mmCIF file of N, CA and C in Angstrom:
data_model
loop_
_atom_site.group_PDB
_atom_site.id
_atom_site.type_symbol
_atom_site.label_atom_id
_atom_site.label_comp_id
_atom_site.label_asym_id
_atom_site.label_seq_id
_atom_site.Cartn_x
_atom_site.Cartn_y
_atom_site.Cartn_z
ATOM 1 N N MET A 1 -133.820 0.573 -59.378
ATOM 2 C CA MET A 1 -133.248 0.034 -58.064
ATOM 3 C C MET A 1 -132.112 0.539 -57.181
ATOM 4 N N LYS A 2 -131.311 0.631 -58.497
ATOM 5 C CA LYS A 2 -129.815 0.485 -58.415
ATOM 6 C C LYS A 2 -129.089 1.701 -57.987
ATOM 7 N N SER A 3 -129.924 2.663 -58.381
ATOM 8 C CA SER A 3 -129.383 4.039 -57.822
ATOM 9 C C SER A 3 -130.307 4.837 -56.789
ATOM 10 N N LYS A 4 -131.229 5.211 -56.720
ATOM 11 C CA LYS A 4 -132.006 5.667 -55.546
ATOM 12 C C LYS A 4 -132.150 4.485 -54.315
ATOM 13 N N GLY A 5 -133.303 3.906 -54.642
ATOM 14 C CA GLY A 5 -133.583 1.962 -53.511
ATOM 15 C C GLY A 5 -132.052 2.189 -52.967
ATOM 16 N N ILE A 6 -131.063 1.632 -53.931
ATOM 17 C CA ILE A 6 -129.950 1.194 -52.521
ATOM 18 C C ILE A 6 -129.631 2.454 -51.914
ATOM 19 N N LEU A 7 -129.376 3.699 -52.685
ATOM 20 C CA LEU A 7 -129.691 5.241 -51.533
ATOM 21 C C LEU A 7 -129.897 4.981 -50.198
ATOM 22 N N LEU A 8 -131.498 4.758 -50.556
ATOM 23 C CA LEU A 8 -132.443 4.825 -49.462
ATOM 24 C C LEU A 8 -132.140 3.545 -48.662
ATOM 25 N N LEU A 9 -131.930 2.699 -48.770
ATOM 26 C CA LEU A 9 -131.798 1.718 -47.872
ATOM 27 C C LEU A 9 -130.589 2.325 -47.160
ATOM 28 N N ILE A 10 -129.421 2.586 -47.970
ATOM 29 C CA ILE A 10 -127.574 3.380 -47.519
ATOM 30 C C ILE A 10 -128.056 4.147 -46.072
ATOM 31 N N ILE A 11 -129.230 4.904 -46.539
ATOM 32 C CA ILE A 11 -129.049 6.399 -45.698
ATOM 33 C C ILE A 11 -130.124 5.812 -44.531
ATOM 34 N N THR A 12 -131.001 5.240 -44.729
ATOM 35 C CA THR A 12 -131.932 4.495 -43.289
ATOM 36 C C THR A 12 -131.233 3.660 -42.623
ATOM 37 N N THR A 13 -130.257 2.535 -42.931
ATOM 38 C CA THR A 13 -129.208 1.866 -42.402
ATOM 39 C C THR A 13 -127.866 2.733 -41.507
ATOM 40 N N ILE A 14 -127.710 3.477 -41.938
ATOM 41 C CA ILE A 14 -126.474 5.042 -41.592
ATOM 42 C C ILE A 14 -127.986 5.611 -40.024
ATOM 43 N N MET A 15 -128.807 5.798 -40.611
ATOM 44 C CA MET A 15 -129.954 6.358 -39.666
ATOM 45 C C MET A 15 -130.032 5.858 -38.704
ATOM 46 N N LEU A 16 -130.408 4.279 -38.272
ATOM 47 C CA LEU A 16 -130.999 3.759 -37.917
ATOM 48 C C LEU A 16 -130.159 2.411 -37.009
ATOM 49 N N VAL A 17 -127.882 2.866 -38.116
ATOM 50 C CA VAL A 17 -127.207 2.995 -36.592
ATOM 51 C C VAL A 17 -126.977 4.032 -35.480
ATOM 52 N N MET A 18 -127.367 5.492 -36.486
ATOM 53 C CA MET A 18 -126.770 6.626 -35.567
ATOM 54 C C MET A 18 -128.114 6.578 -34.389
ATOM 55 N N LEU A 19 -129.219 5.738 -34.680
ATOM 56 C CA LEU A 19 -130.238 5.841 -33.343
ATOM 57 C C LEU A 19 -129.739 4.899 -32.789
ATOM 58 N N SER A 20 -128.767 4.040 -32.712
ATOM 59 C CA SER A 20 -128.883 3.073 -31.531
ATOM 60 C C SER A 20 -127.124 3.412 -30.767
ATOM 61 N N ILE A 21 -126.570 4.021 -31.774
ATOM 62 C CA ILE A 21 -125.254 4.681 -30.883
ATOM 63 C C ILE A 21 -126.057 5.880 -30.001
ATOM 64 N N MET A 22 -126.668 6.294 -29.988
ATOM 65 C CA MET A 22 -127.394 7.998 -29.742
ATOM 66 C C MET A 22 -128.083 7.019 -28.610
ATOM 67 N N ALA A 23 -128.437 6.238 -28.406
ATOM 68 C CA ALA A 23 -129.785 5.477 -26.921
ATOM 69 C C ALA A 23 -128.646 4.397 -26.347
ATOM 70 N N ALA A 24 -127.281 4.431 -27.354
ATOM 71 C CA ALA A 24 -126.506 3.742 -26.009
ATOM 72 C C ALA A 24 -125.726 4.591 -25.394
ATOM 73 N N LEU A 25 -125.290 6.010 -25.668
ATOM 74 C CA LEU A 25 -124.837 7.115 -25.002
ATOM 75 C C LEU A 25 -126.189 7.864 -24.332
ATOM 76 N N ASN A 26 -126.855 7.686 -24.187
ATOM 77 C CA ASN A 26 -128.163 8.400 -23.074
ATOM 78 C C ASN A 26 -128.307 9.528 -23.610
ATOM 79 N N PHE A 27 -128.806 10.275 -24.962
ATOM 80 C CA PHE A 27 -129.609 10.813 -25.513
ATOM 81 C C PHE A 27 -130.882 11.106 -25.032
ATOM 82 N N GLN A 28 -131.383 12.131 -25.541
ATOM 83 C CA GLN A 28 -132.758 12.504 -24.529
ATOM 84 C C GLN A 28 -133.533 11.913 -25.340
ATOM 85 N N TYR A 29 -134.514 11.419 -24.446
ATOM 86 C CA TYR A 29 -135.673 10.171 -25.335
ATOM 87 C C TYR A 29 -136.331 11.124 -26.065
ATOM 88 N N ALA A 30 -136.406 12.193 -26.060
ATOM 89 C CA ALA A 30 -137.447 13.237 -27.295
ATOM 90 C C ALA A 30 -136.841 12.650 -28.790
ATOM 91 N N TRP A 31 -135.155 13.153 -28.624
ATOM 92 C CA TRP A 31 -134.663 12.531 -30.167
ATOM 93 C C TRP A 31 -134.517 10.936 -30.310
ATOM 94 N N ILE A 32 -134.178 10.393 -29.705
ATOM 95 C CA ILE A 32 -134.785 8.907 -29.766
ATOM 96 C C ILE A 32 -136.029 8.894 -30.117
ATOM 97 N N PHE A 33 -136.936 8.835 -29.806
ATOM 98 C CA PHE A 33 -138.294 8.972 -30.197
ATOM 99 C C PHE A 33 -138.366 9.618 -31.593
ATOM 100 N N SER A 34 -137.677 10.884 -31.467
ATOM 101 C CA SER A 34 -138.332 11.136 -33.364
ATOM 102 C C SER A 34 -137.550 10.430 -33.950
ATOM 103 N N LEU A 35 -136.105 9.967 -33.685
ATOM 104 C CA LEU A 35 -135.274 9.315 -35.141
ATOM 105 C C LEU A 35 -136.090 7.687 -34.597
ATOM 106 N N THR A 36 -136.715 7.316 -34.272
ATOM 107 C CA THR A 36 -137.228 5.955 -34.308
ATOM 108 C C THR A 36 -138.526 6.065 -35.434
ATOM 109 N N THR A 37 -139.111 7.112 -34.880
ATOM 110 C CA THR A 37 -140.064 6.806 -35.700
ATOM 111 C C THR A 37 -140.014 7.533 -36.842
ATOM 112 N N LEU A 38 -139.469 8.423 -37.659
ATOM 113 C CA LEU A 38 -138.828 8.807 -38.650
ATOM 114 C C LEU A 38 -138.255 7.753 -39.342
ATOM 115 N N GLY A 39 -137.434 6.707 -38.484
ATOM 116 C CA GLY A 39 -136.117 5.580 -39.228
ATOM 117 C C GLY A 39 -137.259 4.952 -39.810
ATOM 118 N N GLN A 40 -138.571 4.275 -38.976
ATOM 119 C CA GLN A 40 -139.314 3.329 -39.413
ATOM 120 C C GLN A 40 -140.093 4.041 -40.356
ATOM 121 N N ILE A 41 -140.334 5.390 -40.537
ATOM 122 C CA ILE A 41 -141.372 5.760 -41.997
ATOM 123 C C ILE A 41 -140.124 5.303 -43.216
ATOM 124 N N LEU A 42 -139.149 6.087 -42.881
ATOM 125 C CA LEU A 42 -138.035 6.046 -43.423
ATOM 126 C C LEU A 42 -137.622 4.616 -44.752
ATOM 127 N N LEU A 43 -137.527 3.117 -43.700
ATOM 128 C CA LEU A 43 -137.075 2.350 -43.890
ATOM 129 C C LEU A 43 -138.822 1.525 -44.345
ATOM 130 N N VAL A 44 -140.261 2.103 -44.206
ATOM 131 C CA VAL A 44 -140.893 1.585 -45.340
ATOM 132 C C VAL A 44 -141.127 2.077 -46.323
ATOM 133 N N PHE A 45 -140.310 3.171 -46.705
ATOM 134 C CA PHE A 45 -140.740 3.623 -47.792
ATOM 135 C C PHE A 45 -139.992 3.489 -48.956
ATOM 136 N N ALA A 46 -138.854 2.863 -48.379
ATOM 137 C CA ALA A 46 -137.332 2.276 -49.363
ATOM 138 C C ALA A 46 -137.750 0.758 -49.424
ATOM 139 N N VAL A 47 -138.247 0.501 -48.484
ATOM 140 C CA VAL A 47 -138.730 -1.044 -49.355
ATOM 141 C C VAL A 47 -139.956 -1.277 -50.192
ATOM 142 N N TYR A 48 -141.105 -0.242 -49.800
ATOM 143 C CA TYR A 48 -142.117 0.051 -50.873
ATOM 144 C C TYR A 48 -141.430 0.646 -51.876
ATOM 145 N N HIS A 49 -140.103 1.622 -52.213
ATOM 146 C CA HIS A 49 -139.482 1.774 -53.110
ATOM 147 C C HIS A 49 -138.949 0.737 -53.749
ATOM 148 N N VAL A 50 -138.114 -0.144 -53.407
ATOM 149 C CA VAL A 50 -137.558 -1.072 -54.096
ATOM 150 C C VAL A 50 -138.341 -1.903 -54.544
ATOM 151 N N LEU A 51 -139.136 -2.369 -53.684
ATOM 152 C CA LEU A 51 -140.651 -3.657 -54.581
ATOM 153 C C LEU A 51 -141.060 -2.807 -55.775
ATOM 154 N N LYS A 52 -141.299 -1.728 -55.226
ATOM 155 C CA LYS A 52 -142.373 -1.495 -56.741
ATOM 156 C C LYS A 52 -141.651 -0.851 -58.048
ATOM 157 N N ASP A 53 -140.539 -0.434 -57.718
ATOM 158 C CA ASP A 53 -139.067 -0.595 -58.431
ATOM 159 C C ASP A 53 -139.396 -0.817 -60.068
ATOM 160 N N ASN A 54 -139.660 -0.585 -61.300
ATOM 161 C CA ASN A 54 -139.276 -0.848 -62.591
ATOM 162 C C ASN A 54 -138.374 -1.353 -62.771
ATOM 163 N N TYR A 55 -137.895 -2.118 -62.772
ATOM 164 C CA TYR A 55 -136.197 -2.833 -62.378
ATOM 165 C C TYR A 55 -136.972 -3.927 -63.757
ATOM 166 N N LYS A 56 -136.087 -4.174 -64.858
ATOM 167 C CA LYS A 56 -136.220 -5.476 -65.639
ATOM 168 C C LYS A 56 -134.616 -6.468 -65.822
ATOM 169 N N THR A 57 -134.628 -7.816 -65.582
ATOM 170 C CA THR A 57 -133.322 -8.044 -66.012
ATOM 171 C C THR A 57 -133.917 -9.218 -66.962
ATOM 172 N N GLU A 58 -132.511 -10.108 -67.736
ATOM 173 C CA GLU A 58 -132.901 -11.048 -68.058
ATOM 174 C C GLU A 58 -133.041 -11.993 -67.819
ATOM 175 N N LYS A 59 -132.081 -12.282 -66.794
ATOM 176 C CA LYS A 59 -131.817 -12.950 -65.769
ATOM 177 C C LYS A 59 -133.248 -13.993 -65.760
ATOM 178 N N GLU A 60 -132.639 -15.822 -65.181
ATOM 179 C CA GLU A 60 -133.039 -16.183 -64.470
ATOM 180 C C GLU A 60 -132.622 -17.245 -63.525
ATOM 181 N N PHE A 61 -133.778 -17.808 -62.762
ATOM 182 C CA PHE A 61 -133.103 -18.736 -61.592
ATOM 183 C C PHE A 61 -132.294 -19.984 -62.551
ATOM 184 N N LYS A 62 -132.660 -20.212 -63.719
ATOM 185 C CA LYS A 62 -131.180 -21.397 -63.873
ATOM 186 C C LYS A 62 -129.591 -20.814 -64.019
ATOM 187 N N ASP A 63 -130.082 -18.920 -64.327
ATOM 188 C CA ASP A 63 -128.183 -18.340 -64.433
ATOM 189 C C ASP A 63 -127.482 -19.087 -62.829
ATOM 190 N N TRP A 64 -128.431 -19.155 -61.893
ATOM 191 C CA TRP A 64 -127.294 -18.753 -60.551
ATOM 192 C C TRP A 64 -126.685 -17.791 -60.600
ATOM 193 N N TYR A 65 -125.315 -18.323 -60.104
ATOM 194 C CA TYR A 65 -124.510 -17.021 -59.635
ATOM 195 C C TYR A 65 -123.560 -17.391 -60.598
ATOM 196 N N GLU A 66 -123.358 -15.924 -61.126
ATOM 197 C CA GLU A 66 -122.201 -15.623 -62.206
ATOM 198 C C GLU A 66 -120.722 -15.872 -62.153
ATOM 199 N N ASP A 67 -120.885 -15.796 -60.615
ATOM 200 C CA ASP A 67 -119.416 -16.050 -60.177
ATOM 201 C C ASP A 67 -118.718 -17.013 -60.291
ATOM 202 N N HIS A 68 -119.833 -18.417 -60.197
ATOM 203 C CA HIS A 68 -119.516 -19.420 -60.374
ATOM 204 C C HIS A 68 -120.650 -20.418 -61.494
ATOM 205 N N PRO A 69 -120.068 -20.463 -62.359
ATOM 206 C CA PRO A 69 -120.645 -21.273 -63.063
ATOM 207 C C PRO A 69 -120.986 -22.803 -62.778
ATOM 208 N N ILE A 70 -122.321 -22.797 -63.195
ATOM 209 C CA ILE A 70 -122.188 -24.361 -62.965
ATOM 210 C C ILE A 70 -122.594 -25.670 -63.806
ATOM 211 N N ASP A 71 -121.777 -26.512 -64.050
ATOM 212 C CA ASP A 71 -121.710 -27.129 -65.405
ATOM 213 C C ASP A 71 -123.114 -28.153 -65.478
ATOM 214 N N ARG A 72 -124.068 -28.203 -66.539
ATOM 215 C CA ARG A 72 -125.448 -27.786 -67.059
ATOM 216 C C ARG A 72 -125.325 -29.550 -67.725
ATOM 217 N N SER A 73 -124.087 -30.525 -67.752
ATOM 218 C CA SER A 73 -124.100 -31.572 -67.967
ATOM 219 C C SER A 73 -124.717 -32.635 -66.997
#
């Protein structure tokens, strides 16, 4: 997940931010519609990929935040 899943989400985010900027700048409707459709498909694909990724971890809920250890006493 760390490489491809995050990369897909970054690409999707950049594309949808560009879409918002293009809509604010009154680009042609055909461009806005096609990028909206493509962005939605890409978002669904990215979420599906992240959820189905074969990611294993040894961490448990009791580990909580690594940068702020919790006293277990």
